[in-house]
Amino acid sequence: MSQKLMRLSPLQSIPRLWTPSLSVKPLSQCQIRQSSHSPMGDPAIPPRKKVTINTLRSLYQKQEPITMITAHDFPSAHVADAAGMDMILVGDSLAMVALGMEDTSEVVLDEMILHCRSVSRATKAAFTVKQHFPFSSIPAEG
């Protein structure tokens, strides 16, 4: 007499202590929950005037402070823009801060472009500055 061996998946071998309910509530009875950490923030904030080179020149000539912060991704750039920063910097420090590299010279141009595009999508008013090209992106003269 042969016996069939029954293979159990890891989930089948664990006894069930809780069985989900199969009843489904209509959408009208469901509570809709909004995230308090939405990267898009509060849509009720009135839009600011776009910061341009002329805006920065005017602030400099009036000796007014120019605010600047570094951002490497969409959420941090969006928060910086909503907070009223004049300038947002995308620098090669993202190699170590955002990408976990040992040195800023390891970041390549394609990675910098990706992060610059992400920051640019988030900023509606702030002036976005790309710090400088990565070490390996400019061929050495020789």
Coordinates of C-alpha atoms in Angstrom, one line a residue, residues 38-130:
S38 CA 1.3 63.0 1.9
P39 CA 4.3 64.3 -0.2
M40 CA 1.9 66.7 -2.0
G41 CA 1.0 68.5 1.3
D42 CA -2.0 70.8 1.7
P43 CA -3.5 71.8 -1.6
A44 CA -5.0 74.9 0.0
I45 CA -1.6 76.7 0.2
P46 CA -1.7 79.7 -2.2
P47 CA 0.9 79.4 -4.9
R48 CA 4.1 81.5 -4.6
K49 CA 5.6 83.6 -7.3
K50 CA 8.4 81.6 -9.1
V51 CA 12.0 82.5 -7.9
T52 CA 14.1 83.5 -10.9
I53 CA 17.7 84.8 -11.3
N54 CA 16.2 88.4 -11.2
T55 CA 14.5 87.6 -8.0
L56 CA 17.7 86.4 -6.4
R57 CA 19.6 89.4 -7.8
S58 CA 17.0 91.7 -6.3
L59 CA 17.2 90.0 -2.9
Y60 CA 21.0 90.3 -3.0
Q61 CA 20.9 94.0 -3.9
K62 CA 18.5 94.7 -1.1
Q63 CA 20.8 92.7 1.2
E64 CA 17.9 90.5 2.1
P65 CA 18.6 86.9 3.2
I66 CA 18.4 84.2 0.5
T67 CA 17.3 80.8 1.8
M68 CA 18.8 77.6 0.4
I69 CA 18.5 74.0 1.4
T70 CA 19.7 70.7 -0.1
A71 CA 17.2 68.1 -1.3
H72 CA 17.8 64.8 -3.1
D73 CA 14.3 63.5 -3.7
F74 CA 10.7 64.5 -4.5
P75 CA 9.3 64.6 -0.9
S76 CA 12.1 66.6 0.6
A77 CA 12.1 69.1 -2.3
H78 CA 8.3 69.4 -2.0
V79 CA 8.5 70.2 1.7
A80 CA 11.4 72.7 1.1
D81 CA 9.4 74.4 -1.7
A82 CA 6.2 74.6 0.5
A83 CA 8.3 76.0 3.4
G84 CA 9.2 78.9 1.2
M85 CA 12.9 78.2 0.4
D86 CA 14.2 80.5 -2.3
M87 CA 16.7 77.9 -3.7
I88 CA 17.0 74.2 -3.6
L89 CA 20.4 72.6 -4.1
V90 CA 20.9 69.1 -5.6
G91 CA 24.6 68.3 -5.0
D92 CA 26.9 65.3 -5.4
S93 CA 26.5 64.8 -1.6
L94 CA 23.6 62.6 -2.6
A95 CA 26.1 59.9 -3.4
M96 CA 26.8 59.4 0.3
V97 CA 23.5 60.7 1.8
A98 CA 20.9 59.1 -0.5
L99 CA 22.8 56.4 -2.3
G100 CA 25.0 55.0 0.5
M101 CA 28.3 55.4 -1.5
E102 CA 31.6 55.8 0.2
D103 CA 32.6 59.0 -1.6
T104 CA 31.0 61.7 -3.8
S105 CA 33.2 60.7 -6.7
E106 CA 31.3 57.4 -7.1
V107 CA 28.1 59.0 -8.3
V108 CA 27.6 59.0 -12.1
L109 CA 25.9 61.6 -14.3
D110 CA 22.8 59.5 -14.9
E111 CA 22.2 59.2 -11.2
M112 CA 22.5 63.0 -10.7
I113 CA 20.1 63.6 -13.6
L114 CA 17.6 61.3 -12.1
H115 CA 17.7 63.1 -8.7
C116 CA 17.7 66.6 -10.4
R117 CA 14.5 65.6 -12.3
S118 CA 12.8 64.3 -9.2
V119 CA 13.6 67.6 -7.3
S120 CA 12.5 69.7 -10.3
R121 CA 9.1 67.9 -10.4
A122 CA 8.5 68.8 -6.8
T123 CA 9.5 72.5 -6.9
K124 CA 6.8 74.9 -8.1
A125 CA 8.4 78.2 -7.0
A126 CA 11.9 77.6 -5.7
F127 CA 15.0 78.0 -7.9
T128 CA 16.7 74.6 -8.4
V129 CA 20.5 74.5 -8.5
K130 CA 22.6 71.6 -9.6

